[in-house]
Amino acid sequence: MPLVVVTTSPRVPPGLLSHQAWQALRSGPVLTGSPDHPQLPYLADAGVEVEIVTPDPRALAGRAAAGETVVWLAGDGDEEFMRGLGHAALALEDPPLIEVVPGSYDLPGARVLDLVRVMDRLRAECPWDRKQTHESLVPYLLEEAYEVLETIEEGDHAALREELGDLLLQVVFHARVAEGFDMDDVAAGIVDKLVRRHPHVFGSVRAESADEVNDNWEAIKAAERASRGDESLFDGVPMGQPALSLAAQLLRRAERSGVPDSLAAAVGQGVARELFDLVRRARAAGVDPEAELRAAARAYRDRVRAWESRRS
């Protein structure tokens, strides 16, 4: 007879179990080593008795090998017990069949719930996390964003996952610090925006090319600015971003809004005028001036490093 192991996800509300799990839980005596397992009250309401036992892999494997159908309700931290159960079963002359039945499992994005929960605890219990404000976190937000950029520019995709996690932490941290909204509100806002700005996916608008998608996006953004009462097409442009990126964004938005190109001529004085004109030339050439200058800076760094290694 089989030994049935029912697994559940702590990120799914207790009691929401698969049909196969409910069948398994009624197929024989149910045991668990977790006295505080979140499923216990719901199983009790459904008339399923669960015995709390000290985890004993050999005894459990022996009962199944003797012909008894036994159900083990796995809990958090049962990994070592499960390995021991497998070894105990294989050590028997006639090993029992071990069947794993997923009672519930994580949907994509479920681990973000863990991050929110961890951040809640840090905010409540860690003196450093508790004292942070939106303003004090700004340097970390910028640093993590630039570290993500660096891994992409360096092609270090192995490090990209970690750096994206560090950046995601900053988003969750700010949402936790905030008063008046939380992480769910942040997620809801961006979901609504993405749906609204992709009518060719979520509505009836047709868009056959990336250019058409971009045109729709800009038209929707313009309508949103108008509905908010923005007085200038530059409202909403973050003026604190790096200067090359700022100039490029201003020129890009002006170009899409039909601003005369003559207004961009002879802007500023001296080096500033030359730099702004270079940004205009980069835009005309279809390149990102910020990325181009960063690439040149990396090339210079590599040259200096090579020079340093030859001197040593």
mmCIF file of C-alpha atoms in Angstrom:
data_model
loop_
_atom_site.group_PDB
_atom_site.id
_atom_site.type_symbol
_atom_site.label_atom_id
_atom_site.label_comp_id
_atom_site.label_asym_id
_atom_site.label_seq_id
_atom_site.Cartn_x
_atom_site.Cartn_y
_atom_site.Cartn_z
ATOM 1 C CA MET A 1 0.000 0.000 0.000
ATOM 2 C CA PRO A 2 1.251 3.527 -0.632
ATOM 3 C CA LEU A 3 2.560 6.114 1.749
ATOM 4 C CA VAL A 4 0.832 9.328 0.679
ATOM 5 C CA VAL A 5 2.528 12.665 1.370
ATOM 6 C CA VAL A 6 0.259 15.717 1.037
ATOM 7 C CA THR A 7 2.150 18.973 0.521
ATOM 8 C CA THR A 8 0.723 22.470 0.851
ATOM 9 C CA SER A 9 1.994 25.974 0.203
ATOM 10 C CA PRO A 10 2.091 28.471 3.093
ATOM 11 C CA ARG A 11 1.391 31.187 0.496
ATOM 12 C CA VAL A 12 -2.057 29.802 -0.340
ATOM 13 C CA PRO A 13 -4.913 30.357 2.151
ATOM 14 C CA PRO A 14 -5.406 27.241 4.325
ATOM 15 C CA GLY A 15 -8.334 25.044 3.391
ATOM 16 C CA LEU A 16 -7.961 25.646 -0.341
ATOM 17 C CA LEU A 17 -6.846 22.147 -1.275
ATOM 18 C CA SER A 18 -6.974 20.214 -4.526
ATOM 19 C CA HIS A 19 -9.582 17.509 -5.103
ATOM 20 C CA GLN A 20 -6.795 14.899 -5.144
ATOM 21 C CA ALA A 21 -5.570 16.132 -1.766
ATOM 22 C CA TRP A 22 -9.012 15.820 -0.177
ATOM 23 C CA GLN A 23 -9.306 12.296 -1.573
ATOM 24 C CA ALA A 24 -5.893 11.382 -0.187
ATOM 25 C CA LEU A 25 -6.691 12.850 3.243
ATOM 26 C CA ARG A 26 -9.701 10.527 3.455
ATOM 27 C CA SER A 27 -7.843 7.411 2.277
ATOM 28 C CA GLY A 28 -6.249 6.449 5.598
ATOM 29 C CA PRO A 29 -4.973 7.727 8.941
ATOM 30 C CA VAL A 30 -3.491 11.213 8.630
ATOM 31 C CA LEU A 31 -0.338 12.060 10.574
ATOM 32 C CA THR A 32 1.711 15.222 10.882
ATOM 33 C CA GLY A 33 4.672 16.413 12.899
ATOM 34 C CA SER A 34 3.460 20.035 12.953
ATOM 35 C CA PRO A 35 1.117 20.794 15.880
ATOM 36 C CA ASP A 36 0.540 24.307 14.512
ATOM 37 C CA HIS A 37 0.006 23.281 10.891
ATOM 38 C CA PRO A 38 -2.303 25.929 9.365
ATOM 39 C CA GLN A 39 -4.465 23.259 7.701
ATOM 40 C CA LEU A 40 -5.480 21.561 10.965
ATOM 41 C CA PRO A 41 -8.556 23.683 11.799
ATOM 42 C CA TYR A 42 -9.905 23.320 8.268
ATOM 43 C CA LEU A 43 -9.366 19.573 8.218
ATOM 44 C CA ALA A 44 -11.124 19.310 11.583
ATOM 45 C CA ASP A 45 -14.096 21.266 10.175
ATOM 46 C CA ALA A 46 -14.199 18.790 7.274
ATOM 47 C CA GLY A 47 -14.222 15.840 9.658
ATOM 48 C CA VAL A 48 -10.663 14.717 8.896
ATOM 49 C CA GLU A 49 -8.820 13.634 12.044
ATOM 50 C CA VAL A 50 -5.107 14.351 12.145
ATOM 51 C CA GLU A 51 -2.770 12.749 14.672
ATOM 52 C CA ILE A 52 0.188 14.830 15.857
ATOM 53 C CA VAL A 53 3.219 12.534 16.130
ATOM 54 C CA THR A 54 6.970 12.775 16.546
ATOM 55 C CA PRO A 55 8.374 12.393 13.026
ATOM 56 C CA ASP A 56 9.820 8.873 12.703
ATOM 57 C CA PRO A 57 10.753 8.010 9.101
ATOM 58 C CA ARG A 58 11.448 4.325 9.790
ATOM 59 C CA ALA A 59 8.220 3.746 11.671
ATOM 60 C CA LEU A 60 6.179 5.498 8.985
ATOM 61 C CA ALA A 61 7.852 3.569 6.166
ATOM 62 C CA GLY A 62 7.349 0.346 8.111
ATOM 63 C CA ARG A 63 3.612 0.892 8.501
ATOM 64 C CA ALA A 64 3.240 1.471 4.758
ATOM 65 C CA ALA A 65 5.400 -1.582 3.965
ATOM 66 C CA ALA A 66 3.168 -3.669 6.208
ATOM 67 C CA GLY A 67 0.191 -2.899 3.960
ATOM 68 C CA GLU A 68 -1.356 0.139 5.638
ATOM 69 C CA THR A 69 -2.206 3.263 3.669
ATOM 70 C CA VAL A 70 -0.753 6.127 5.681
ATOM 71 C CA VAL A 71 -1.097 9.836 4.874
ATOM 72 C CA TRP A 72 1.563 12.303 5.983
ATOM 73 C CA LEU A 73 0.553 15.964 6.056
ATOM 74 C CA ALA A 74 3.847 17.707 5.327
ATOM 75 C CA GLY A 75 4.630 20.998 7.005
ATOM 76 C CA ASP A 76 7.169 23.772 6.746
ATOM 77 C CA GLY A 77 10.633 22.464 7.603
ATOM 78 C CA ASP A 78 9.874 18.829 6.746
ATOM 79 C CA GLU A 79 12.648 18.618 4.146
ATOM 80 C CA GLU A 80 15.060 16.631 6.354
ATOM 81 C CA PHE A 81 12.275 14.316 7.466
ATOM 82 C CA MET A 82 11.292 13.668 3.843
ATOM 83 C CA ARG A 83 14.869 12.748 2.947
ATOM 84 C CA GLY A 84 14.960 10.401 5.920
ATOM 85 C CA LEU A 85 11.655 8.872 4.853
ATOM 86 C CA GLY A 86 13.038 8.114 1.396
ATOM 87 C CA HIS A 87 16.162 6.494 2.831
ATOM 88 C CA ALA A 88 14.083 4.460 5.309
ATOM 89 C CA ALA A 89 11.780 3.193 2.555
ATOM 90 C CA LEU A 90 14.683 2.166 0.303
ATOM 91 C CA ALA A 91 16.309 0.295 3.199
ATOM 92 C CA LEU A 92 13.325 -2.066 3.454
ATOM 93 C CA GLU A 93 13.288 -5.397 1.636
ATOM 94 C CA ASP A 94 9.969 -4.494 0.013
ATOM 95 C CA PRO A 95 9.942 -0.677 -0.184
ATOM 96 C CA PRO A 96 6.485 0.929 -0.107
ATOM 97 C CA LEU A 97 5.313 3.214 -2.862
ATOM 98 C CA ILE A 98 5.610 6.870 -1.809
ATOM 99 C CA GLU A 99 3.071 9.098 -3.563
ATOM 100 C CA VAL A 100 3.344 12.879 -3.291
ATOM 101 C CA VAL A 101 0.056 14.743 -3.720
ATOM 102 C CA PRO A 102 0.221 18.554 -4.039
ATOM 103 C CA GLY A 103 -2.596 19.962 -1.939
ATOM 104 C CA SER A 104 -1.761 23.500 -2.994
ATOM 105 C CA TYR A 105 1.148 25.049 -4.831
ATOM 106 C CA ASP A 106 2.586 28.464 -5.514
ATOM 107 C CA LEU A 107 1.357 30.564 -8.390
ATOM 108 C CA PRO A 108 3.891 32.758 -10.242
ATOM 109 C CA GLY A 109 4.837 35.688 -8.044
ATOM 110 C CA ALA A 110 3.886 33.942 -4.808
ATOM 111 C CA ARG A 111 7.335 34.424 -3.291
ATOM 112 C CA VAL A 112 6.765 38.178 -3.341
ATOM 113 C CA LEU A 113 4.333 37.473 -0.495
ATOM 114 C CA ASP A 114 7.285 36.123 1.496
ATOM 115 C CA LEU A 115 9.191 39.344 0.867
ATOM 116 C CA VAL A 116 6.244 41.440 2.043
ATOM 117 C CA ARG A 117 5.952 39.298 5.175
ATOM 118 C CA VAL A 118 9.694 39.519 5.914
ATOM 119 C CA MET A 119 9.628 43.282 5.391
ATOM 120 C CA ASP A 120 6.695 43.610 7.804
ATOM 121 C CA ARG A 121 8.682 41.772 10.466
ATOM 122 C CA LEU A 122 11.857 43.788 9.851
ATOM 123 C CA ARG A 123 9.925 47.025 10.083
ATOM 124 C CA ALA A 124 8.456 45.904 13.403
ATOM 125 C CA GLU A 125 11.498 44.267 15.020
ATOM 126 C CA CYS A 126 14.723 45.657 13.490
ATOM 127 C CA PRO A 127 15.863 49.025 14.945
ATOM 128 C CA TRP A 128 17.579 50.048 11.689
ATOM 129 C CA ASP A 129 14.668 49.146 9.421
ATOM 130 C CA ARG A 130 12.206 50.745 11.822
ATOM 131 C CA LYS A 131 13.888 54.171 11.698
ATOM 132 C CA GLN A 132 14.102 54.461 7.896
ATOM 133 C CA THR A 133 12.091 57.015 5.924
ATOM 134 C CA HIS A 134 11.465 57.559 2.223
ATOM 135 C CA GLU A 135 14.164 60.223 2.292
ATOM 136 C CA SER A 136 16.783 58.082 4.069
ATOM 137 C CA LEU A 137 16.222 55.229 1.621
ATOM 138 C CA VAL A 138 16.803 57.322 -1.510
ATOM 139 C CA PRO A 139 20.584 56.615 -1.721
ATOM 140 C CA TYR A 140 19.947 52.871 -1.532
ATOM 141 C CA LEU A 141 17.262 53.029 -4.216
ATOM 142 C CA LEU A 142 19.619 54.839 -6.586
ATOM 143 C CA GLU A 143 22.541 52.551 -5.739
ATOM 144 C CA GLU A 144 20.536 49.377 -6.361
ATOM 145 C CA ALA A 145 19.135 50.732 -9.645
ATOM 146 C CA TYR A 146 22.641 51.521 -10.882
ATOM 147 C CA GLU A 147 23.875 48.081 -9.822
ATOM 148 C CA VAL A 148 21.120 46.506 -11.933
ATOM 149 C CA LEU A 149 22.212 48.697 -14.841
ATOM 150 C CA GLU A 150 25.831 47.660 -14.374
ATOM 151 C CA THR A 151 25.082 43.919 -14.437
ATOM 152 C CA ILE A 152 23.116 44.391 -17.664
ATOM 153 C CA GLU A 153 25.870 46.457 -19.279
ATOM 154 C CA GLU A 154 28.490 43.917 -18.202
ATOM 155 C CA GLY A 155 26.360 41.024 -19.473
ATOM 156 C CA ASP A 156 26.535 39.445 -16.019
ATOM 157 C CA HIS A 157 23.143 37.774 -16.137
ATOM 158 C CA ALA A 158 24.067 35.432 -13.282
ATOM 159 C CA ALA A 159 24.315 38.462 -10.972
ATOM 160 C CA LEU A 160 21.240 40.147 -12.451
ATOM 161 C CA ARG A 161 18.793 38.029 -10.434
ATOM 162 C CA GLU A 162 20.381 39.078 -7.140
ATOM 163 C CA GLU A 163 20.558 42.743 -8.111
ATOM 164 C CA LEU A 164 16.915 42.744 -9.209
ATOM 165 C CA GLY A 165 16.053 41.268 -5.815
ATOM 166 C CA ASP A 166 17.910 44.095 -4.080
ATOM 167 C CA LEU A 167 15.995 46.620 -6.189
ATOM 168 C CA LEU A 168 12.680 44.876 -5.480
ATOM 169 C CA LEU A 169 13.457 45.128 -1.776
ATOM 170 C CA GLN A 170 13.618 48.905 -2.122
ATOM 171 C CA VAL A 171 10.157 48.969 -3.729
ATOM 172 C CA VAL A 172 8.679 46.796 -0.976
ATOM 173 C CA PHE A 173 10.529 48.815 1.688
ATOM 174 C CA HIS A 174 9.082 52.131 0.437
ATOM 175 C CA ALA A 175 5.606 50.592 0.240
ATOM 176 C CA ARG A 176 5.960 49.409 3.850
ATOM 177 C CA VAL A 177 7.197 52.800 5.072
ATOM 178 C CA ALA A 178 4.361 54.609 3.309
ATOM 179 C CA GLU A 179 1.268 55.870 5.078
ATOM 180 C CA GLY A 180 -1.905 55.719 3.045
ATOM 181 C CA PHE A 181 -0.965 52.892 0.691
ATOM 182 C CA ASP A 182 0.746 49.495 0.766
ATOM 183 C CA MET A 183 2.339 46.994 -1.613
ATOM 184 C CA ASP A 184 -1.056 45.832 -2.883
ATOM 185 C CA ASP A 185 -1.915 49.413 -3.844
ATOM 186 C CA VAL A 186 1.439 49.775 -5.625
ATOM 187 C CA ALA A 187 0.845 46.558 -7.579
ATOM 188 C CA ALA A 188 -2.766 47.478 -8.340
ATOM 189 C CA GLY A 189 -1.698 50.851 -9.686
ATOM 190 C CA ILE A 190 0.841 49.465 -12.139
ATOM 191 C CA VAL A 191 -1.542 46.677 -13.221
ATOM 192 C CA ASP A 192 -4.248 49.232 -13.987
ATOM 193 C CA LYS A 193 -1.751 51.392 -15.894
ATOM 194 C CA LEU A 194 -0.438 48.474 -17.979
ATOM 195 C CA VAL A 195 -3.955 47.346 -18.889
ATOM 196 C CA ARG A 196 -4.993 50.912 -19.734
ATOM 197 C CA ARG A 197 -1.944 51.546 -21.922
ATOM 198 C CA HIS A 198 -2.167 48.231 -23.798
ATOM 199 C CA PRO A 199 -5.615 48.388 -25.404
ATOM 200 C CA HIS A 200 -4.248 46.266 -28.273
ATOM 201 C CA VAL A 201 -3.824 43.417 -25.750
ATOM 202 C CA PHE A 202 -6.659 44.009 -23.271
ATOM 203 C CA GLY A 203 -9.076 45.846 -25.554
ATOM 204 C CA SER A 204 -10.192 46.075 -29.151
ATOM 205 C CA VAL A 205 -7.483 48.401 -30.527
ATOM 206 C CA ARG A 206 -5.279 46.909 -33.243
ATOM 207 C CA ALA A 207 -1.515 47.433 -33.292
ATOM 208 C CA GLU A 208 0.571 45.479 -35.770
ATOM 209 C CA SER A 209 4.005 46.897 -35.009
ATOM 210 C CA ALA A 210 6.110 48.158 -32.116
ATOM 211 C CA ASP A 211 5.868 51.685 -33.565
ATOM 212 C CA GLU A 212 2.073 51.547 -33.461
ATOM 213 C CA VAL A 213 2.211 50.317 -29.871
ATOM 214 C CA ASN A 214 4.512 53.203 -28.976
ATOM 215 C CA ASP A 215 2.247 55.746 -30.694
ATOM 216 C CA ASN A 216 -0.766 54.415 -28.771
ATOM 217 C CA TRP A 217 1.213 54.548 -25.527
ATOM 218 C CA GLU A 218 2.178 58.196 -26.047
ATOM 219 C CA ALA A 219 -1.358 59.176 -27.037
ATOM 220 C CA ILE A 220 -2.765 57.541 -23.909
ATOM 221 C CA LYS A 221 -0.123 59.236 -21.749
ATOM 222 C CA ALA A 222 -1.022 62.604 -23.290
ATOM 223 C CA ALA A 223 -4.710 62.005 -22.540
ATOM 224 C CA GLU A 224 -3.813 61.086 -18.946
ATOM 225 C CA ARG A 225 -1.798 64.291 -18.538
ATOM 226 C CA ALA A 226 -4.708 66.310 -19.896
ATOM 227 C CA SER A 227 -7.158 64.637 -17.515
ATOM 228 C CA ARG A 228 -4.865 65.503 -14.586
ATOM 229 C CA GLY A 229 -4.739 69.120 -15.723
ATOM 230 C CA ASP A 230 -1.018 69.106 -16.453
ATOM 231 C CA GLU A 231 -0.152 72.442 -18.016
ATOM 232 C CA SER A 232 3.059 71.428 -19.804
ATOM 233 C CA LEU A 233 4.068 68.425 -21.844
ATOM 234 C CA PHE A 234 7.139 68.272 -19.578
ATOM 235 C CA ASP A 235 5.063 67.800 -16.425
ATOM 236 C CA GLY A 236 6.068 64.493 -14.879
ATOM 237 C CA VAL A 237 9.594 64.433 -16.321
ATOM 238 C CA PRO A 238 11.957 63.708 -13.385
ATOM 239 C CA MET A 239 14.409 66.612 -13.458
ATOM 240 C CA GLY A 240 16.730 64.860 -10.987
ATOM 241 C CA GLN A 241 17.836 62.166 -13.441
ATOM 242 C CA PRO A 242 21.317 62.216 -15.024
ATOM 243 C CA ALA A 243 21.695 65.237 -17.303
ATOM 244 C CA LEU A 244 22.223 63.368 -20.572
ATOM 245 C CA SER A 245 19.152 61.211 -19.953
ATOM 246 C CA LEU A 246 17.170 64.284 -18.915
ATOM 247 C CA ALA A 247 18.052 66.211 -22.077
ATOM 248 C CA ALA A 248 17.245 63.181 -24.239
ATOM 249 C CA GLN A 249 13.862 62.667 -22.559
ATOM 250 C CA LEU A 250 12.913 66.334 -22.914
ATOM 251 C CA LEU A 251 13.848 66.282 -26.603
ATOM 252 C CA ARG A 252 12.006 63.003 -27.165
ATOM 253 C CA ARG A 253 8.803 64.244 -25.553
ATOM 254 C CA ALA A 254 9.005 67.587 -27.366
ATOM 255 C CA GLU A 255 9.543 65.865 -30.711
ATOM 256 C CA ARG A 256 6.494 63.626 -30.219
ATOM 257 C CA SER A 257 4.373 66.627 -29.267
ATOM 258 C CA GLY A 258 5.278 68.645 -32.359
ATOM 259 C CA VAL A 259 7.467 71.259 -30.672
ATOM 260 C CA PRO A 260 9.458 73.201 -33.323
ATOM 261 C CA ASP A 261 13.019 71.883 -33.587
ATOM 262 C CA SER A 262 14.308 75.451 -33.690
ATOM 263 C CA LEU A 263 13.590 75.766 -29.945
ATOM 264 C CA ALA A 264 16.295 73.193 -29.265
ATOM 265 C CA ALA A 265 18.970 75.148 -31.135
ATOM 266 C CA ALA A 266 21.641 77.108 -29.265
ATOM 267 C CA VAL A 267 20.402 76.071 -25.816
ATOM 268 C CA GLY A 268 22.687 77.113 -22.957
ATOM 269 C CA GLN A 269 26.195 78.490 -23.239
ATOM 270 C CA GLY A 270 29.702 77.140 -23.581
ATOM 271 C CA VAL A 271 30.158 73.468 -22.744
ATOM 272 C CA ALA A 272 26.464 73.137 -21.820
ATOM 273 C CA ARG A 273 25.465 74.202 -25.331
ATOM 274 C CA GLU A 274 27.914 71.740 -26.873
ATOM 275 C CA LEU A 275 26.653 68.893 -24.677
ATOM 276 C CA PHE A 276 23.007 69.650 -25.448
ATOM 277 C CA ASP A 277 23.800 69.743 -29.156
ATOM 278 C CA LEU A 278 25.549 66.373 -28.842
ATOM 279 C CA VAL A 279 22.396 64.958 -27.284
ATOM 280 C CA ARG A 280 20.397 66.296 -30.243
ATOM 281 C CA ARG A 281 22.851 64.623 -32.639
ATOM 282 C CA ALA A 282 22.604 61.368 -30.718
ATOM 283 C CA ARG A 283 18.800 61.523 -30.899
ATOM 284 C CA ALA A 284 18.996 62.143 -34.666
ATOM 285 C CA ALA A 285 21.311 59.145 -35.003
ATOM 286 C CA GLY A 286 18.931 56.970 -33.010
ATOM 287 C CA VAL A 287 21.288 56.277 -30.132
ATOM 288 C CA ASP A 288 20.994 56.795 -26.381
ATOM 289 C CA PRO A 289 23.561 59.448 -25.346
ATOM 290 C CA GLU A 290 23.654 58.224 -21.744
ATOM 291 C CA ALA A 291 24.396 54.648 -22.839
ATOM 292 C CA GLU A 292 26.968 55.811 -25.373
ATOM 293 C CA LEU A 293 28.874 57.872 -22.817
ATOM 294 C CA ARG A 294 28.701 55.070 -20.270
ATOM 295 C CA ALA A 295 30.169 52.693 -22.854
ATOM 296 C CA ALA A 296 32.999 55.132 -23.502
ATOM 297 C CA ALA A 297 33.584 55.447 -19.751
ATOM 298 C CA ARG A 298 33.785 51.650 -19.410
ATOM 299 C CA ALA A 299 36.274 51.518 -22.295
ATOM 300 C CA TYR A 300 38.405 54.142 -20.555
ATOM 301 C CA ARG A 301 38.228 52.191 -17.308
ATOM 302 C CA ASP A 302 39.422 49.050 -19.077
ATOM 303 C CA ARG A 303 42.328 50.941 -20.658
ATOM 304 C CA VAL A 304 43.431 52.301 -17.287
ATOM 305 C CA ARG A 305 43.190 48.857 -15.709
ATOM 306 C CA ALA A 306 45.345 47.418 -18.494
ATOM 307 C CA TRP A 307 47.859 50.235 -17.977
ATOM 308 C CA GLU A 308 47.895 49.534 -14.229
ATOM 309 C CA SER A 309 48.517 45.821 -14.793
ATOM 310 C CA ARG A 310 51.448 46.560 -17.117
ATOM 311 C CA ARG A 311 53.016 48.805 -14.476
ATOM 312 C CA SER A 312 52.730 46.238 -11.669
#
